[in-house]
Tab-separated table of C-alpha atoms in Angstrom:
chain	number	residue	atom	x	y	z
H	218	MET	CA	-10.771	9.938	-19.646
H	219	VAL	CA	-12.888	12.962	-18.212
H	220	THR	CA	-9.420	14.513	-17.159
H	221	GLN	CA	-8.395	14.296	-21.090
H	222	LEU	CA	-11.790	15.767	-22.168
H	223	ALA	CA	-11.603	18.670	-19.876
H	224	ARG	CA	-8.070	19.383	-20.696
H	225	GLU	CA	-9.073	19.360	-24.356
H	226	ALA	CA	-11.887	21.844	-23.681
H	227	GLY	CA	-9.224	24.119	-22.140
H	228	ALA	CA	-9.952	23.689	-18.494
H	229	TYR	CA	-7.340	23.570	-15.872
H	230	VAL	CA	-7.618	20.130	-14.124
H	231	ILE	CA	-7.048	19.285	-10.636
H	232	GLY	CA	-7.463	15.283	-9.984
H	233	THR	CA	-8.028	13.740	-6.631
H	234	GLY	CA	-7.864	10.212	-5.314
H	235	ARG	CA	-5.358	7.977	-3.409
H	236	ALA	CA	-1.813	8.395	-3.569
H	237	ALA	CA	-1.350	5.303	-5.950
H	238	ASP	CA	-3.501	7.242	-8.402
H	239	ARG	CA	-1.395	10.372	-8.691
H	240	GLN	CA	0.857	9.378	-11.461
H	241	ALA	CA	-2.006	8.030	-13.626
H	242	ALA	CA	-4.021	11.234	-12.984
H	243	LEU	CA	-1.074	13.264	-14.055
H	244	ASP	CA	-0.364	11.190	-16.969
H	245	PHE	CA	-3.720	11.502	-18.124
H	246	GLY	CA	-3.303	15.423	-18.171
H	247	ALA	CA	-4.224	16.697	-14.653
H	248	GLN	CA	-2.177	19.606	-13.777
H	249	GLU	CA	-2.387	19.071	-10.085
H	250	PHE	CA	-3.565	16.213	-7.864
H	251	VAL	CA	-4.874	16.143	-4.384
H	252	ASN	CA	-4.110	13.040	-2.361
H	253	LEU	CA	-7.347	12.581	-0.438
H	254	GLU	CA	-5.805	10.705	2.352
H	255	ASN	CA	-3.497	13.398	3.145
H	256	ASP	CA	-3.948	16.733	1.432
H	257	ALA	CA	-6.896	19.092	2.140
H	258	LEU	CA	-9.125	19.490	-0.583
H	259	GLU	CA	-9.898	23.143	0.442
H	260	ASP	CA	-6.296	24.131	0.038
H	261	ARG	CA	-6.661	24.332	-3.701
H	262	GLY	CA	-9.457	26.903	-3.681
H	263	GLY	CA	-12.644	26.972	-5.632
H	264	VAL	CA	-13.420	25.312	-8.998
H	265	ASP	CA	-15.698	26.039	-11.702
H	266	LEU	CA	-16.685	22.106	-12.397
H	267	ALA	CA	-16.485	19.171	-9.857
H	268	PHE	CA	-16.930	15.820	-11.704
H	269	ASP	CA	-17.399	13.243	-8.881
H	270	VAL	CA	-17.627	9.581	-9.101
H	271	ILE	CA	-17.230	9.008	-5.231
H	272	GLY	CA	-19.914	10.670	-3.561
H	273	GLY	CA	-20.407	10.673	0.352
H	274	GLU	CA	-18.240	12.929	2.111
H	275	ILE	CA	-16.080	13.805	-0.620
H	276	GLY	CA	-18.993	14.658	-2.961
H	277	LYS	CA	-20.196	17.081	0.044
H	278	ARG	CA	-16.632	18.636	0.136
H	279	SER	CA	-16.556	18.973	-3.562
H	280	ALA	CA	-19.672	20.608	-3.715
H	281	ALA	CA	-18.724	23.148	-1.164
H	282	LEU	CA	-15.679	24.121	-3.301
H	283	ILE	CA	-17.547	24.953	-6.420
H	284	ARG	CA	-17.733	28.813	-7.160
H	285	ALA	CA	-20.948	30.695	-7.737
H	286	GLY	CA	-22.194	29.769	-11.425
H	287	GLY	CA	-20.289	26.497	-11.410
H	288	THR	CA	-21.410	22.927	-11.793
H	289	MET	CA	-21.288	19.636	-9.666
H	290	VAL	CA	-21.619	16.677	-11.998
H	291	SER	CA	-22.054	13.377	-10.048
H	292	VAL	CA	-22.500	9.886	-11.600
H	293	GLY	CA	-22.900	7.880	-8.286
H	294	GLY	CA	-26.183	9.435	-7.213
H	295	PRO	CA	-27.725	12.831	-6.631
H	296	PRO	CA	-25.387	15.253	-4.808
H	297	GLU	CA	-26.173	15.392	-0.960
H	298	THR	CA	-25.454	18.984	-1.063
H	299	ARG	CA	-26.232	21.419	-3.504
H	300	PRO	CA	-24.941	25.090	-2.808
H	301	ALA	CA	-27.014	27.886	-3.941
H	302	GLU	CA	-26.325	29.466	-7.230
H	303	ARG	CA	-24.682	26.220	-8.262
H	304	LEU	CA	-25.770	23.815	-10.877
H	305	ALA	CA	-26.069	20.126	-9.850
H	306	ILE	CA	-26.017	17.424	-12.610
H	307	ASP	CA	-26.761	13.692	-11.861
H	308	PHE	CA	-27.526	11.219	-14.564
H	309	VAL	CA	-27.776	7.719	-15.683
H	310	VAL	CA	-25.767	7.362	-18.763
H	311	GLU	CA	-27.846	6.152	-21.948
H	312	ALA	CA	-26.371	4.625	-24.879
H	313	ASP	CA	-26.161	7.330	-27.753
H	314	ARG	CA	-24.819	6.245	-31.164
H	315	ALA	CA	-23.169	9.579	-31.980
H	316	GLN	CA	-21.654	10.071	-28.493
H	317	MET	CA	-20.126	6.655	-28.950
H	318	GLU	CA	-18.921	7.274	-32.427
H	319	GLU	CA	-17.475	10.619	-30.946
H	320	VAL	CA	-15.610	8.694	-28.134
H	321	VAL	CA	-14.248	6.153	-30.520
H	322	GLN	CA	-13.250	8.630	-33.046
H	323	ARG	CA	-11.019	10.560	-30.327
H	324	VAL	CA	-9.530	7.146	-29.458
H	325	ARG	CA	-8.637	6.860	-33.054
H	326	ASP	CA	-7.117	10.461	-33.350
H	327	GLY	CA	-5.142	9.739	-30.276
H	328	ARG	CA	-6.989	12.560	-28.350
H	329	LEU	CA	-8.388	10.030	-25.895
H	330	ARG	CA	-6.591	7.109	-24.041
H	331	THR	CA	-8.492	4.732	-22.118
H	332	ASN	CA	-7.099	2.999	-18.922
H	333	ILE	CA	-7.437	-0.860	-19.039
H	334	GLY	CA	-6.283	-2.538	-15.912
H	335	ASN	CA	-7.091	-6.440	-15.981
H	336	VAL	CA	-8.166	-8.360	-18.873
H	337	ALA	CA	-9.502	-11.908	-17.872
H	338	THR	CA	-11.216	-14.585	-19.629
H	339	LEU	CA	-14.822	-15.571	-18.956
H	340	ASP	CA	-13.625	-18.330	-16.559
H	341	GLU	CA	-11.936	-15.773	-14.575
H	342	ALA	CA	-14.715	-13.243	-14.511
H	343	VAL	CA	-15.973	-14.018	-11.214
H	344	ALA	CA	-12.661	-13.566	-9.269
H	345	ALA	CA	-11.810	-10.521	-11.802
H	346	LEU	CA	-14.817	-8.931	-10.709
H	347	ASN	CA	-14.252	-9.432	-6.994
H	348	PRO	CA	-10.792	-8.573	-6.602
H	349	THR	CA	-8.932	-9.068	-3.192
H	350	GLU	CA	-6.518	-6.212	-3.906
H	351	ARG	CA	-7.382	-2.798	-5.368
H	352	VAL	CA	-7.113	-2.777	-9.210
H	353	THR	CA	-6.159	0.312	-11.197
H	354	GLY	CA	-7.710	0.559	-14.546
H	355	LYS	CA	-10.875	-0.959	-15.924
H	356	THR	CA	-11.565	-4.888	-15.885
H	357	ILE	CA	-12.256	-6.423	-19.277
H	358	ILE	CA	-13.690	-9.783	-19.656
H	359	ARG	CA	-12.808	-11.520	-22.964
H	360	ILE	CA	-15.494	-13.963	-23.916
H	361	ARG	CA	-13.412	-15.449	-26.587
H	362	PRO	CA	-9.503	-15.938	-25.904
L	160	LEU	CA	-35.867	0.203	-34.281
L	161	GLU	CA	-35.723	-3.558	-34.193
L	162	PRO	CA	-33.895	-5.055	-31.331
L	163	VAL	CA	-31.023	-7.532	-32.389
L	164	TRP	CA	-29.801	-10.645	-30.382
L	165	ALA	CA	-26.420	-9.790	-29.686
L	166	PRO	CA	-24.668	-12.839	-31.063
L	167	ARG	CA	-26.426	-12.401	-34.256
L	168	TYR	CA	-24.965	-9.030	-34.626
L	169	LEU	CA	-21.539	-10.970	-35.478
L	170	PRO	CA	-22.235	-10.958	-39.267
L	171	ILE	CA	-21.394	-7.253	-39.655
L	172	GLY	CA	-17.842	-8.226	-38.890
L	173	ALA	CA	-17.451	-7.162	-35.127
L	174	MET	CA	-16.702	-9.349	-32.207
L	175	ILE	CA	-19.120	-9.388	-29.540
L	176	PHE	CA	-17.572	-8.497	-26.184
L	177	VAL	CA	-18.766	-7.905	-22.792
L	178	VAL	CA	-18.174	-4.774	-20.678
L	179	ALA	CA	-17.742	-5.402	-17.088
L	180	GLU	CA	-18.596	-2.872	-14.546
L	181	ALA	CA	-17.993	-2.748	-10.731
L	182	ASP	CA	-21.490	-3.492	-9.965
L	183	GLU	CA	-20.992	-6.768	-11.800
L	184	ARG	CA	-23.538	-5.879	-14.396
L	185	LEU	CA	-22.699	-7.248	-17.641
L	186	LEU	CA	-23.325	-5.280	-20.555
L	187	VAL	CA	-23.267	-7.182	-23.877
L	188	ALA	CA	-22.595	-5.187	-26.978
L	189	GLU	CA	-20.631	-4.759	-30.227
L	190	PHE	CA	-19.929	-1.303	-29.077
L	191	GLY	CA	-22.525	0.331	-26.953
L	192	LEU	CA	-24.937	-0.435	-24.048
L	193	THR	CA	-27.851	-2.529	-23.469
L	194	ASP	CA	-30.819	-0.732	-21.876
L	195	TRP	CA	-30.127	-0.221	-18.006
L	196	TYR	CA	-33.664	-1.241	-17.136
L	197	ARG	CA	-34.035	-4.489	-19.136
L	198	ASP	CA	-33.814	-7.756	-17.241
L	199	GLY	CA	-31.457	-10.401	-18.529
L	200	SER	CA	-28.261	-8.631	-18.881
L	201	LEU	CA	-26.539	-11.753	-17.355
L	202	ALA	CA	-28.175	-13.880	-19.778
L	203	GLU	CA	-26.217	-15.709	-22.414
L	204	TYR	CA	-27.816	-13.776	-25.012
L	205	ALA	CA	-29.213	-10.296	-25.038
L	206	ALA	CA	-31.593	-8.409	-27.024
L	207	VAL	CA	-30.040	-4.929	-27.995
L	208	GLU	CA	-31.605	-2.264	-29.719
L	209	THR	CA	-29.675	-1.222	-32.712
L	210	ARG	CA	-29.800	2.521	-31.738
L	211	ASN	CA	-27.880	1.546	-28.643
L	212	LEU	CA	-24.851	0.254	-30.606
L	213	ALA	CA	-22.272	1.967	-32.803
L	214	PRO	CA	-19.681	0.179	-35.138
L	215	LEU	CA	-16.398	-0.348	-33.601
L	216	PRO	CA	-13.721	0.533	-36.337
L	217	GLY	CA	-11.547	-2.130	-37.395
L	218	ASP	CA	-8.441	-0.372	-36.302
L	219	VAL	CA	-9.559	-0.052	-32.693
L	220	ASP	CA	-8.823	-3.206	-30.545
L	221	VAL	CA	-11.904	-4.858	-28.972
L	222	THR	CA	-10.424	-4.594	-25.611
L	223	VAL	CA	-10.056	-0.972	-26.084
L	224	GLY	CA	-13.653	-0.801	-27.334
L	225	ALA	CA	-15.039	-2.873	-24.553
L	226	SER	CA	-13.471	-0.085	-22.105
L	227	LEU	CA	-15.112	2.802	-23.786
L	228	PRO	CA	-18.958	2.981	-23.360
L	229	ILE	CA	-19.591	3.470	-19.745
L	230	SER	CA	-16.684	5.768	-19.265
L	231	GLY	CA	-16.844	7.366	-22.403
L	232	LEU	CA	-20.511	8.371	-22.397
L	233	HIS	CA	-20.316	9.335	-18.903
L	234	CYS	CA	-17.477	11.588	-19.671
L	235	VAL	CA	-18.787	13.026	-22.852
L	236	ALA	CA	-22.189	13.780	-21.147
L	237	GLY	CA	-20.735	15.313	-18.346
L	238	THR	CA	-18.020	17.513	-19.583
L	239	LEU	CA	-18.244	18.511	-23.325
L	240	PRO	CA	-20.345	21.481	-24.617
L	241	ALA	CA	-22.708	20.050	-27.044
L	242	ARG	CA	-26.254	19.542	-27.251
L	243	PRO	CA	-27.644	16.947	-24.520
L	244	PRO	CA	-28.747	13.799	-26.092
L	245	SER	CA	-32.446	13.404	-26.251
L	246	GLY	CA	-33.719	12.557	-22.792
L	247	GLY	CA	-30.148	12.460	-21.443
L	248	ALA	CA	-28.071	14.849	-19.234
L	249	GLU	CA	-27.376	18.396	-19.656
L	250	ARG	CA	-23.790	18.681	-20.059
L	251	ALA	CA	-21.652	20.752	-17.559
L	252	ARG	CA	-19.508	22.525	-20.196
L	253	ALA	CA	-15.827	22.404	-19.275
L	254	ARG	CA	-14.204	25.299	-20.889
L	255	ARG	CA	-10.782	27.008	-21.462
L	256	GLY	CA	-9.844	28.959	-18.462
L	257	ARG	CA	-12.046	27.299	-16.129
L	258	ARG	CA	-10.893	25.087	-13.438
L	259	SER	CA	-12.170	21.570	-13.176
L	260	ARG	CA	-11.661	19.163	-10.346
L	261	VAL	CA	-12.099	15.231	-11.078
L	262	ASP	CA	-12.834	13.229	-7.960
L	263	GLY	CA	-12.356	9.495	-8.024
L	264	ASP	CA	-11.114	6.326	-9.519
L	265	ALA	CA	-9.394	6.979	-12.630
L	266	ALA	CA	-10.240	3.507	-13.699
L	267	ARG	CA	-14.056	4.482	-13.948
L	268	THR	CA	-13.701	7.719	-15.721
């Protein structure tokens, strides 16, 4: 979703993740993809904005690639590394009616696609939320079939 | 703003659904989020402040709606150039001509 928004804003987007994520990232608009298991992040050069939901070592390496004046956004906790002359943003998202309406309007317009993986019933919820295999896409629990 | 009990929000015509996140926190909403800091999000009923909800248009499937709040709010707040929400995050401003990197699980964001 963030890839789509960044592309719409005119940014050149490089997605990262596991090899299995490559096609999904490209399908959602990333112009390049870095396989974190095999490729070197540093080979792609500096970026102006990094949006990190992983943290840890990947977060540190991401922070190191941000150009002067750039921004690191992390949603998994404060960045462990904050290079000088870069802005670091970490936040806990809050409900905002205007933003939610903005998001859903983009979905209606076809400007934003969501990534739904598994849709489970309430009876299946515990297993669905504790998968034994990696699930791509969001898990949705339907209370009523 | 008066809180509402989620199931009683049904009369406006929207289904109640649950957004399930990886941390197993269950967020009950029409379309929106409960207060992160409120106890009882796993209860059968949850009080939700109306300001935390937005109508889900009838032409948007509830399954799609359930997938939007967490990801959508994170992404909008984290990337788009606009005023920050009151008390919320400053936005990072993805712009034309800039290079952005997106790390992580496409399922989450």
